[in-house]
Every structure is written in structure tokens, then in C-alpha cells.
Tab-separated table of C-alpha atoms and ligand atoms in Angstrom:
chain	number	residue	atom	x	y	z
A	1	MET	CA	0.035	0.044	0.367
A	2	LYS	CA	1.210	3.380	-0.773
A	3	ASN	CA	0.059	6.559	1.370
A	4	ALA	CA	-0.653	9.650	-0.468
A	5	ALA	CA	-1.141	13.503	0.459
A	6	ILE	CA	-3.362	16.435	-1.548
A	7	MET	CA	-2.190	19.675	-0.876
A	8	GLY	CA	-5.272	21.663	-1.717
A	9	TYR	CA	-8.576	20.688	-1.132
A	10	GLY	CA	-10.532	23.076	-4.095
A	11	THR	CA	-12.304	21.996	-7.232
A	12	ILE	CA	-9.407	19.340	-8.201
A	13	GLY	CA	-8.496	18.144	-5.115
A	14	SER	CA	-11.622	17.649	-3.974
A	15	GLY	CA	-11.989	15.291	-7.644
A	16	VAL	CA	-8.752	13.355	-6.578
A	17	ALA	CA	-9.755	12.030	-3.449
A	18	GLU	CA	-13.569	11.418	-5.016
A	19	ILE	CA	-11.952	9.410	-7.882
A	20	LEU	CA	-9.508	7.328	-5.404
A	21	GLU	CA	-12.383	6.464	-3.145
A	22	GLU	CA	-14.735	5.690	-6.078
A	23	ASN	CA	-12.460	3.552	-8.249
A	24	ARG	CA	-10.543	2.168	-5.514
A	25	ASP	CA	-10.145	-0.924	-6.605
A	26	VAL	CA	-9.345	-0.141	-10.405
A	27	ILE	CA	-6.657	2.018	-9.401
A	28	ALA	CA	-5.314	-0.970	-6.943
A	29	ARG	CA	-5.354	-3.362	-10.247
A	30	ALA	CA	-3.441	-0.793	-12.233
A	31	ALA	CA	-1.054	0.603	-9.351
A	32	GLY	CA	-0.443	-3.091	-8.238
A	33	GLU	CA	-1.010	-1.991	-4.799
A	34	GLU	CA	-3.659	0.110	-2.964
A	35	ILE	CA	-3.211	3.961	-2.550
A	36	ARG	CA	-4.298	5.341	0.465
A	37	LEU	CA	-5.133	8.780	1.056
A	38	LYS	CA	-3.940	9.682	4.488
A	39	TYR	CA	-3.445	13.649	4.483
A	40	VAL	CA	-5.508	16.547	2.801
A	41	LEU	CA	-3.587	19.569	3.351
A	42	ASP	CA	-5.712	23.239	2.841
A	43	LEU	CA	-5.893	26.267	5.363
A	44	ARG	CA	-9.731	25.164	5.777
A	45	ASP	CA	-12.004	23.153	7.252
A	46	PHE	CA	-14.223	20.819	5.847
A	47	PRO	CA	-16.973	19.896	8.453
A	48	GLY	CA	-18.797	16.713	7.556
A	49	SER	CA	-16.851	16.357	3.998
A	50	PRO	CA	-15.586	12.686	3.287
A	51	VAL	CA	-12.212	13.572	4.203
A	52	GLU	CA	-12.585	15.250	7.289
A	53	ASP	CA	-10.839	13.083	9.282
A	54	LYS	CA	-7.385	13.490	6.886
A	55	LEU	CA	-7.362	17.430	7.303
A	56	ILE	CA	-4.135	19.220	8.481
A	57	HIS	CA	-2.690	22.621	8.277
A	58	ASP	CA	0.508	21.997	8.638
A	59	PHE	CA	2.859	21.178	5.329
A	60	SER	CA	5.595	19.782	8.015
A	61	MET	CA	3.546	16.891	8.621
A	62	ILE	CA	3.433	15.948	5.301
A	63	GLU	CA	7.694	16.354	4.017
A	64	GLN	CA	8.498	14.411	7.413
A	65	ASP	CA	6.180	11.544	7.035
A	66	ARG	CA	8.110	9.212	5.688
A	67	ASP	CA	5.390	6.949	4.897
A	68	VAL	CA	3.694	9.462	2.297
A	69	GLU	CA	5.187	8.770	-0.910
A	70	LEU	CA	3.286	10.450	-2.859
A	71	VAL	CA	2.050	13.989	-2.972
A	72	VAL	CA	-0.441	15.703	-5.292
A	73	GLU	CA	-0.393	19.657	-5.218
A	74	THR	CA	-3.668	21.095	-6.348
A	75	MET	CA	-3.206	24.555	-4.951
A	76	GLY	CA	-2.909	26.483	-7.888
A	77	GLY	CA	-0.169	29.784	-8.082
A	78	ILE	CA	3.237	29.882	-7.058
A	79	ASN	CA	3.290	30.236	-3.503
A	80	PRO	CA	3.390	28.528	-1.560
A	81	ALA	CA	2.623	25.348	-3.931
A	82	TYR	CA	6.806	25.907	-5.320
A	83	PRO	CA	8.496	25.622	-1.823
A	84	PHE	CA	5.870	23.175	-0.627
A	85	VAL	CA	6.594	20.986	-3.954
A	86	LYS	CA	10.016	21.306	-3.905
A	87	ALA	CA	10.617	20.351	-0.456
A	88	CYS	CA	8.773	17.187	-1.253
A	89	LEU	CA	10.957	16.455	-4.099
A	90	LEU	CA	14.210	16.811	-2.280
A	91	ALA	CA	12.576	14.524	0.377
A	92	GLU	CA	12.100	11.886	-2.379
A	93	LYS	CA	8.375	11.875	-2.472
A	94	HIS	CA	6.657	12.072	-6.011
A	95	VAL	CA	4.856	15.057	-6.735
A	96	ILE	CA	1.672	15.229	-8.979
A	97	THR	CA	0.771	18.883	-10.105
A	98	SER	CA	-2.411	20.563	-12.137
A	99	ASN	CA	-0.492	23.721	-11.712
A	100	LYS	CA	0.416	24.960	-14.926
A	101	ALA	CA	1.457	28.115	-13.630
A	102	LEU	CA	4.363	26.118	-11.589
A	103	VAL	CA	5.080	23.896	-14.340
A	104	ALA	CA	5.579	26.892	-16.699
A	105	ALA	CA	8.083	28.761	-14.040
A	106	HIS	CA	9.937	26.491	-12.682
A	107	GLY	CA	9.443	23.124	-14.385
A	108	SER	CA	13.162	22.592	-15.268
A	109	GLU	CA	14.169	23.057	-11.990
A	110	LEU	CA	11.637	20.800	-10.468
A	111	LEU	CA	12.436	18.193	-12.920
A	112	ALA	CA	16.108	18.321	-11.974
A	113	ILE	CA	15.365	17.641	-8.712
A	114	ALA	CA	13.171	14.920	-9.363
A	115	ARG	CA	15.661	13.200	-11.702
A	116	GLU	CA	18.501	13.610	-8.689
A	117	LYS	CA	16.443	12.632	-5.984
A	118	GLN	CA	15.094	9.346	-8.389
A	119	VAL	CA	11.343	10.231	-8.077
A	120	ASN	CA	8.627	11.612	-10.369
A	121	PHE	CA	7.585	15.222	-10.912
A	122	PHE	CA	4.426	14.594	-13.365
A	123	PHE	CA	2.032	17.236	-14.558
A	124	GLU	CA	-0.406	15.579	-16.967
A	125	ALA	CA	-3.078	17.211	-15.588
A	126	SER	CA	-1.955	20.983	-16.187
A	127	VAL	CA	-2.373	21.214	-20.157
A	128	GLY	CA	-5.793	20.068	-21.507
A	129	GLY	CA	-7.959	18.506	-18.410
A	130	GLY	CA	-8.179	15.201	-19.023
A	131	ILE	CA	-6.485	14.759	-22.298
A	132	PRO	CA	-3.450	12.984	-22.296
A	133	ILE	CA	-1.401	14.966	-24.142
A	134	ILE	CA	1.684	15.141	-22.062
A	135	ARG	CA	2.660	11.633	-21.761
A	136	THR	CA	1.832	11.478	-25.749
A	137	LEU	CA	4.575	13.299	-26.045
A	138	TYR	CA	7.213	12.159	-23.907
A	139	ASP	CA	6.115	8.328	-24.256
A	140	CYS	CA	3.925	7.496	-27.528
A	141	LEU	CA	5.746	9.917	-29.404
A	142	MET	CA	9.180	9.611	-28.004
A	143	GLY	CA	10.601	8.416	-31.728
A	144	GLU	CA	9.291	11.514	-33.266
A	145	LYS	CA	10.619	15.178	-33.763
A	146	ILE	CA	8.055	17.405	-32.951
A	147	GLU	CA	7.746	20.435	-35.846
A	148	GLY	CA	4.604	21.830	-34.875
A	149	LEU	CA	1.634	22.270	-32.388
A	150	THR	CA	-1.197	23.929	-32.363
A	151	GLY	CA	-4.159	23.551	-29.544
A	152	ILE	CA	-7.386	25.354	-28.588
A	153	LEU	CA	-6.009	24.636	-24.906
A	154	ASN	CA	-8.439	26.752	-22.435
A	155	GLY	CA	-11.917	25.179	-21.710
A	156	THR	CA	-13.140	28.538	-20.476
A	157	THR	CA	-12.524	30.957	-23.323
A	158	ASN	CA	-13.781	28.101	-25.981
A	159	PHE	CA	-16.977	27.787	-23.803
A	160	ILE	CA	-17.102	31.503	-23.990
A	161	LEU	CA	-16.552	31.915	-28.062
A	162	THR	CA	-18.541	28.880	-28.339
A	163	LYS	CA	-21.573	30.359	-26.899
A	164	MET	CA	-21.063	33.870	-28.493
A	165	ASP	CA	-21.116	31.797	-31.442
A	166	LYS	CA	-24.146	29.419	-31.385
A	167	GLU	CA	-26.216	30.532	-29.276
A	168	GLY	CA	-25.732	34.907	-29.607
A	169	TRP	CA	-25.067	35.111	-25.663
A	170	THR	CA	-22.302	38.636	-24.724
A	171	PHE	CA	-18.857	38.080	-23.492
A	172	ASP	CA	-19.786	38.417	-20.537
A	173	GLN	CA	-23.162	36.448	-20.199
A	174	ALA	CA	-20.979	33.588	-21.102
A	175	LEU	CA	-17.873	34.742	-18.435
A	176	LYS	CA	-20.802	34.466	-15.952
A	177	GLU	CA	-22.114	31.050	-16.733
A	178	ALA	CA	-18.605	29.402	-17.320
A	179	GLN	CA	-17.664	30.490	-13.403
A	180	CYS	CA	-21.245	28.662	-12.568
A	181	LEU	CA	-19.796	25.674	-14.057
A	182	GLY	CA	-16.716	25.757	-12.444
A	183	TYR	CA	-14.362	26.364	-15.406
A	184	ALA	CA	-13.092	29.630	-15.368
A	185	GLU	CA	-9.774	30.109	-12.867
A	186	ARG	CA	-11.011	32.141	-9.993
A	187	ASN	CA	-9.315	35.310	-11.482
A	188	PRO	CA	-11.258	34.699	-15.290
A	189	GLU	CA	-8.226	37.466	-16.221
A	190	ALA	CA	-5.865	34.568	-16.661
A	191	ASP	CA	-8.402	32.269	-19.205
A	192	VAL	CA	-9.807	35.461	-21.076
A	193	GLU	CA	-6.609	37.501	-21.548
A	194	GLY	CA	-4.511	34.252	-22.405
A	195	HIS	CA	-2.077	33.427	-19.526
A	196	ASP	CA	-3.576	29.824	-19.192
A	197	THR	CA	-3.159	29.142	-22.938
A	198	CYS	CA	0.066	30.670	-23.315
A	199	ARG	CA	1.664	28.895	-20.310
A	200	LYS	CA	0.360	25.584	-21.283
A	201	ILE	CA	1.612	26.214	-25.004
A	202	ALA	CA	4.929	27.067	-23.374
A	203	ILE	CA	5.041	23.603	-21.671
A	204	LEU	CA	3.807	21.631	-24.525
A	205	THR	CA	6.479	23.448	-26.672
A	206	SER	CA	9.027	22.309	-23.790
A	207	MET	CA	8.211	18.911	-23.829
A	208	ALA	CA	8.568	18.786	-27.835
A	209	VAL	CA	11.329	20.362	-28.261
A	210	GLY	CA	13.025	18.524	-24.921
A	211	LYS	CA	14.439	22.639	-23.694
A	212	GLU	CA	12.832	25.413	-21.367
A	213	VAL	CA	10.538	27.890	-23.305
A	214	ASN	CA	9.637	30.964	-21.197
A	215	TYR	CA	6.004	31.779	-21.659
A	216	GLU	CA	7.181	35.180	-21.341
A	217	ASP	CA	8.747	35.004	-24.709
A	218	ILE	CA	5.412	34.007	-26.618
A	219	TYR	CA	3.368	36.911	-27.973
A	220	MET	CA	0.051	36.557	-26.356
A	221	GLU	CA	-3.487	38.086	-26.601
A	222	GLY	CA	-6.979	37.315	-24.972
A	223	ILE	CA	-10.517	37.221	-26.027
A	224	THR	CA	-11.476	40.189	-24.219
A	225	ARG	CA	-11.306	42.489	-27.123
A	226	ILE	CA	-13.755	40.165	-29.431
A	227	THR	CA	-17.001	41.179	-29.900
A	228	ASP	CA	-20.392	39.729	-30.901
A	229	ILE	CA	-20.095	42.093	-34.384
A	230	ASP	CA	-17.020	39.923	-35.425
A	231	VAL	CA	-18.413	36.970	-34.769
A	232	GLN	CA	-21.176	37.635	-37.118
A	233	TYR	CA	-18.444	38.388	-39.523
A	234	ALA	CA	-16.983	34.837	-38.803
A	235	GLU	CA	-20.186	33.675	-39.182
A	236	LYS	CA	-20.938	35.019	-42.693
A	237	LEU	CA	-17.138	33.694	-43.848
A	238	GLY	CA	-18.438	30.535	-42.609
A	239	MET	CA	-15.365	30.587	-40.466
A	240	SER	CA	-15.220	30.324	-36.206
A	241	ILE	CA	-13.042	32.347	-33.810
A	242	LYS	CA	-10.932	30.459	-31.646
A	243	LEU	CA	-8.202	30.850	-29.318
A	244	ILE	CA	-5.198	29.675	-30.566
A	245	GLY	CA	-2.023	28.279	-28.872
A	246	ALA	CA	0.510	27.260	-31.156
A	247	SER	CA	4.225	26.645	-31.950
A	248	ARG	CA	6.414	25.804	-34.969
A	249	LEU	CA	10.352	24.221	-34.575
A	250	GLN	CA	11.609	26.662	-37.615
A	251	ALA	CA	14.624	25.566	-39.850
A	252	ASP	CA	16.754	28.008	-37.781
A	253	GLY	CA	16.564	25.958	-34.794
A	254	MET	CA	13.799	28.628	-33.406
A	255	VAL	CA	10.834	28.221	-32.351
A	256	SER	CA	7.898	30.796	-33.751
A	257	ALA	CA	5.016	30.498	-30.745
A	258	TYR	CA	1.850	32.771	-30.092
A	259	VAL	CA	-1.081	32.681	-28.043
A	260	LEU	CA	-4.110	34.717	-30.169
A	261	PRO	CA	-7.963	34.863	-31.480
A	262	LEU	CA	-7.375	32.660	-34.436
A	263	MET	CA	-10.242	32.534	-37.420
A	264	ILE	CA	-10.542	28.788	-38.913
A	265	SER	CA	-12.577	27.795	-41.969
A	266	ARG	CA	-14.805	24.724	-41.282
A	267	GLU	CA	-12.663	22.774	-42.842
A	268	HIS	CA	-9.939	22.859	-40.283
A	269	PRO	CA	-9.860	19.938	-37.332
A	270	LEU	CA	-10.345	22.456	-34.661
A	271	TYR	CA	-13.526	24.306	-36.007
A	272	SER	CA	-15.635	21.448	-34.230
A	273	VAL	CA	-13.998	21.780	-31.002
A	274	ASN	CA	-16.702	23.559	-28.846
A	275	ASP	CA	-17.491	24.205	-25.515
A	276	VAL	CA	-15.274	23.449	-22.789
A	277	PHE	CA	-13.646	20.883	-24.729
A	278	ASN	CA	-10.106	21.230	-26.003
A	279	GLY	CA	-8.050	19.981	-29.135
A	280	ILE	CA	-4.162	19.496	-29.648
A	281	LEU	CA	-3.098	18.603	-33.255
A	282	VAL	CA	0.806	17.641	-32.897
A	283	LYS	CA	2.519	17.371	-36.361
A	284	GLY	CA	5.702	15.053	-36.262
A	285	THR	CA	8.067	14.684	-38.941
A	286	MET	CA	7.330	10.878	-39.834
A	287	LEU	CA	3.784	10.849	-38.059
A	288	GLY	CA	2.370	13.857	-40.124
A	289	THR	CA	-0.497	15.093	-37.835
A	290	SER	CA	-2.297	13.770	-35.136
A	291	MET	CA	-5.245	15.296	-33.030
A	292	TYR	CA	-6.142	15.101	-29.107
A	293	TYR	CA	-9.424	16.299	-27.999
A	294	GLY	CA	-11.219	15.742	-24.707
A	295	SER	CA	-12.851	17.723	-21.782
A	296	GLY	CA	-10.047	20.318	-20.806
A	297	ALA	CA	-11.309	21.508	-17.693
A	298	GLY	CA	-13.487	20.596	-14.925
A	299	LYS	CA	-13.458	18.564	-11.696
A	300	LEU	CA	-13.131	15.149	-12.644
A	301	PRO	CA	-11.152	15.058	-15.964
A	302	THR	CA	-8.760	16.870	-14.722
A	303	ALA	CA	-8.749	14.632	-11.857
A	304	SER	CA	-8.498	11.734	-13.378
A	305	ALA	CA	-5.327	12.820	-15.131
A	306	VAL	CA	-3.638	13.411	-11.831
A	307	VAL	CA	-4.766	9.781	-10.216
A	308	ALA	CA	-3.042	8.288	-13.334
A	309	ASP	CA	-0.139	10.009	-12.708
A	310	MET	CA	-0.330	8.587	-9.552
A	311	ILE	CA	-0.503	5.366	-10.412
A	312	HIS	CA	2.601	6.110	-13.018
A	313	GLY	CA	4.272	7.058	-9.718
A	314	VAL	CA	3.455	3.969	-7.768
A	315	ARG	CA	4.426	2.130	-10.906
A	316	ASN	CA	7.525	3.914	-11.290
A	317	ALA	CA	8.981	3.635	-7.223
A	318	GLY	CA	12.571	4.103	-6.946
A	319	ARG	CA	12.745	4.803	-10.710
A	320	ASN	CA	13.037	8.724	-12.623
A	321	VAL	CA	10.886	8.742	-15.707
A	322	GLU	CA	12.480	11.241	-18.507
A	323	LEU	CA	10.310	13.333	-19.589
A	324	GLY	CA	13.061	15.012	-22.039
A	325	TRP	CA	12.519	18.687	-20.840
A	326	SER	CA	16.269	19.787	-20.159
A	327	ALA	CA	17.392	23.097	-18.754
A	328	GLU	CA	18.569	24.460	-21.394
A	329	LYS	CA	16.771	27.709	-22.839
A	330	GLN	CA	15.100	27.613	-26.123
A	331	ALA	CA	14.997	30.664	-28.427
A	332	VAL	CA	11.445	32.074	-29.277
A	333	ALA	CA	11.324	34.209	-32.788
A	334	PRO	CA	10.012	37.239	-32.469
A	335	MET	CA	5.827	37.753	-33.164
A	336	GLU	CA	6.909	40.046	-36.030
A	337	MET	CA	8.320	37.068	-38.080
A	338	ASN	CA	5.211	35.312	-37.740
A	339	VAL	CA	2.683	35.529	-41.301
A	340	PHE	CA	-0.953	35.569	-41.222
A	341	ARG	CA	-4.035	36.945	-43.352
A	342	TYR	CA	-5.841	39.563	-41.338
A	343	PHE	CA	-9.540	39.888	-40.822
A	344	ILE	CA	-9.444	43.650	-40.531
A	345	ARG	CA	-13.190	45.250	-39.540
A	346	VAL	CA	-13.127	49.401	-40.955
A	347	ALA	CA	-15.773	52.546	-40.779
A	348	GLY	CA	-17.445	53.296	-44.090
A	349	GLN	CA	-18.192	51.957	-46.993
A	350	PRO	CA	-16.396	49.645	-49.634
A	351	GLU	CA	-16.548	52.298	-52.552
A	352	ASP	CA	-14.719	55.541	-50.294
A	353	ARG	CA	-12.540	52.851	-48.972
A	354	LEU	CA	-10.536	50.401	-50.562
A	355	SER	CA	-8.234	52.556	-52.442
A	356	ASP	CA	-6.497	53.091	-48.636
A	357	LEU	CA	-6.803	49.487	-48.414
A	358	MET	CA	-4.831	48.168	-50.987
A	359	THR	CA	-1.603	47.835	-49.316
A	360	PHE	CA	-3.047	44.668	-48.144
A	361	GLY	CA	-4.426	43.219	-51.316
A	362	PRO	CA	-5.707	41.115	-52.953
A	363	LEU	CA	-8.478	41.662	-50.847
A	364	GLU	CA	-11.691	39.706	-49.925
A	365	VAL	CA	-14.253	42.114	-49.016
A	366	VAL	CA	-17.201	41.083	-46.698
A	367	SER	CA	-20.141	43.043	-45.339
A	368	THR	CA	-22.979	41.721	-42.645
A	369	GLY	CA	-25.094	44.435	-44.524
A	370	LYS	CA	-25.787	46.350	-41.386
A	371	ASN	CA	-24.074	48.950	-39.473
A	372	ASP	CA	-21.390	51.910	-40.889
A	373	GLU	CA	-18.823	49.611	-41.862
A	374	PHE	CA	-17.281	46.508	-43.587
A	375	ALA	CA	-14.480	44.136	-43.473
A	376	ILE	CA	-11.446	42.829	-45.365
A	377	ILE	CA	-9.449	39.949	-45.588
A	378	SER	CA	-5.867	40.470	-46.609
A	379	LYS	CA	-3.575	38.523	-48.325
A	380	GLU	CA	-0.870	36.741	-46.766
A	381	MET	CA	1.811	39.259	-44.469
A	382	PRO	CA	4.306	39.367	-42.100
A	383	GLU	CA	3.101	40.584	-39.152
A	384	ALA	CA	5.675	43.757	-39.055
A	385	ASN	CA	4.684	44.212	-42.384
A	386	PHE	CA	0.846	44.585	-41.442
A	387	ARG	CA	2.145	46.457	-38.173
A	388	GLU	CA	3.260	49.224	-40.518
A	389	GLU	CA	0.987	49.392	-43.020
A	390	ALA	CA	-2.063	49.046	-40.458
A	391	ALA	CA	-0.432	52.118	-38.581
A	392	GLY	CA	-1.210	54.466	-41.788
A	393	VAL	CA	-4.902	53.521	-41.639
A	394	GLU	CA	-7.596	55.592	-40.264
A	395	GLY	CA	-10.814	53.627	-38.846
A	396	ILE	CA	-9.677	50.448	-38.054
A	397	ARG	CA	-12.644	48.748	-35.723
A	398	SER	CA	-10.912	45.319	-34.861
A	399	VAL	CA	-8.244	43.147	-36.568
A	400	ILE	CA	-8.598	39.126	-36.175
A	401	ARG	CA	-5.919	37.112	-37.384
A	402	VAL	CA	-7.038	34.303	-40.102
A	403	GLU	CA	-5.156	30.886	-40.601
A	404	LEU	CA	-3.460	30.469	-43.731
B	501	HSE	N1	-9.345	27.225	-16.213
B	501	HSE	C1	-8.731	26.293	-17.382
B	501	HSE	C2	-9.368	26.358	-18.654
B	501	HSE	C3	-8.506	25.185	-16.450
B	501	HSE	O1	-10.724	26.826	-18.706
B	501	HSE	O2	-8.853	25.394	-19.323
B	501	HSE	C4	-7.839	24.164	-17.250
B	501	HSE	O3	-6.557	24.243	-17.149
């Protein structure tokens, strides 16, 4: 029997406790022995909850208990998650986390400690909720050179954009509902401004290239500037607006990476990834493109990924599983070098404005038949050229990049 502790009894932590109880037999069969929840660390008390008798408030009880071999970190944020996780690894315990902020900021260091101590630092639940994408990258695709990743990696924003698109909801209505359903983080800014997607694509790219990708080097835009009018134009074009995190390995060894709302057509494999679901396209040089799809957020899907990592920890007792992510820094190319087409909404009427806009052409002109405006889709342009040209055009109401 292996003893486990959960640090943080919030949505995911309580889901882990629930699955450990509900699937006790399945888990014992898979792990080869029972996993027993010994402690739940939280600042709060949960009178009447199923873990009431396991609740503790003092981290050192976990750190110093040699019988606890598996520690789940579901507190979120950096402090005190980072010092607690580090201390657990140094105390030769496997640590399993769902915390993308922690992995993105300190992944290289924590993996190095796990390697040195011959334990494991697993973080499947940090990206894609219940989708097994991390293990796919370090295990199933270990013989591949990954040249591209494109994903819808945030359930909350995908839910919001889907509701705006399919139900005509406003951004605020959709955000409120996402929070009620427990998808959105406590602070919605992390979701809607793109930070969450940015950390996830940094983690995936680090896994893909085997080097540390700093999420702060990745260009990021969220969805707060997307309006119902933009959504109407996208519909008219037979397209959909999705918050995409993407990265590509360039021939010069640099990585191009970005997080931004992108207009994608019905033919795009991610077009039908709706609601809280996530979808990830992985392009390998030998495999070609493969796609991974599933629940990207929510209590039980995410907790399921945590539990699978716990079983993986038990199966690899006394042995570090190499995830292939070194501390070497990966250079990220400047955003200005990326090439897109651009959806540009402008004030006025086409007959008066098209001569100003020829610099973006040949153009596709779109109108929704109302308002004092229309839109164009530009030719393919490097971001640097687009910015230079757009700076000289008056009356631009919104810009959304369009898939190539
Ligand atoms: N807030 C995140 C999302 C949770 O909506 O995808 C899962 O990481």
C-alpha cells in the first residue's frame, strides 16, 4: 500500500479524493497495490466532508512523514505551491500537479530535482484537463521530431466563444455561466487574457523540443476584444473564432510561438472543438498530424489525469521517468516574423475606402449588410509589414488573424 497526500482541497483536489475512493479497486489493480489517502492539506476546515478526518493545516506533517510517498499539489499559483513541491521532491516523494503556473515557471528545476532524487514530477493535468497529451509527447511520440503544435487549450475561453457563436450570447453572459459551471479560474483574467493558454503552450513546446520555453517570450492576446460583431462576420465567412496557442520549430532552430484569437474555416480540424472541450494538433516529421480531443477543464476530467499520474508514480517507485525536458533555454522568434492573413473591420463603405486598403490586397471584402462598416481579409503578410501598413490606415475597428 502507498500513502498519498493532497495539498489543496479545491475543485481538482476534491475530485482526486473522490476518484481515489470511487475507483479504489481499479486503481489498486492498475498500480499493483492500494493507494491510500492519508492527509489533505488545506487552510480551511471542511466539516462533514468525506476527508474531514484527514485534514491537516501543517505542511511539515507531509514533508516529514516518510510513509507518504505520493504528494498531489492542487493548490494552484506559485506560493506556497513552489516551496512545498520542491521540499517534497527533496524529501524523495513523487509529486503530481495540475498547476500549469508552477510547471511553466519552475518545471526545469523541479524536473532536475526529481531526476537527482530518483522520484518523479508528473504534470499531465496541467495541460488539456483530461486529455493525455503530456504522456503522448514523452512516451507515445518519443521517436518523433515534433515540428508543430496547435491547440485550443483553454476550456473557459472556448466555452465563451462557442456560446457567443452558437447562442448569440454576450461575452459577459458567457463568462458568468463558465464561472457558475466551475470552468473559469477564480480570476478570469488568467483565462480570458490568454495567460493560461500561454503557459500551456509553453509547457507543451518545452516537452516537444526538450528545452525550456519561457512563457514570457511568447506573444499573447486574449479574447476580451472579440465582440459579437466580429462573431457575426466570422459566421458570414463560414469561419469560427478560436483562442489558439501554437508553436512551430523553425529551420534555424528557433521556435515561433503565439497565443491569439484566430479565425479558422470549417475545414480546420479544430473548427468543431466547442464548449469546454480542448483539441490539440501535433505534427511530427514521421507521423504527420495527429489530433487529441477531450474535456479540457472541470473537476473529474482533470482529477482523472492526476490519478493516472499517481498510478504512474507507484509503478515507477525508486525510478525517475525521463520526460526529456532539459534546462537548456529555447530561443523564441519575434512575433513580427510570423505570417498571417488579417481580418480587418473598418469604418465606412467599400467604395470610399478600398483605395486606402489596397496595400493589404488582393482583398476579400465582406459585409454583414448592416452598420456603417465592412471588413476585408488581407493577403498573407508578415506581422511586421501588417503593423507598419495598419498604422497608416484610419478607422480600423478590429483585427483578427486568419489561418493560412
Ligand atoms: N481555467 C482552465 C480552463 C482550467 O478553462 O481551461 C483548466 O486548465
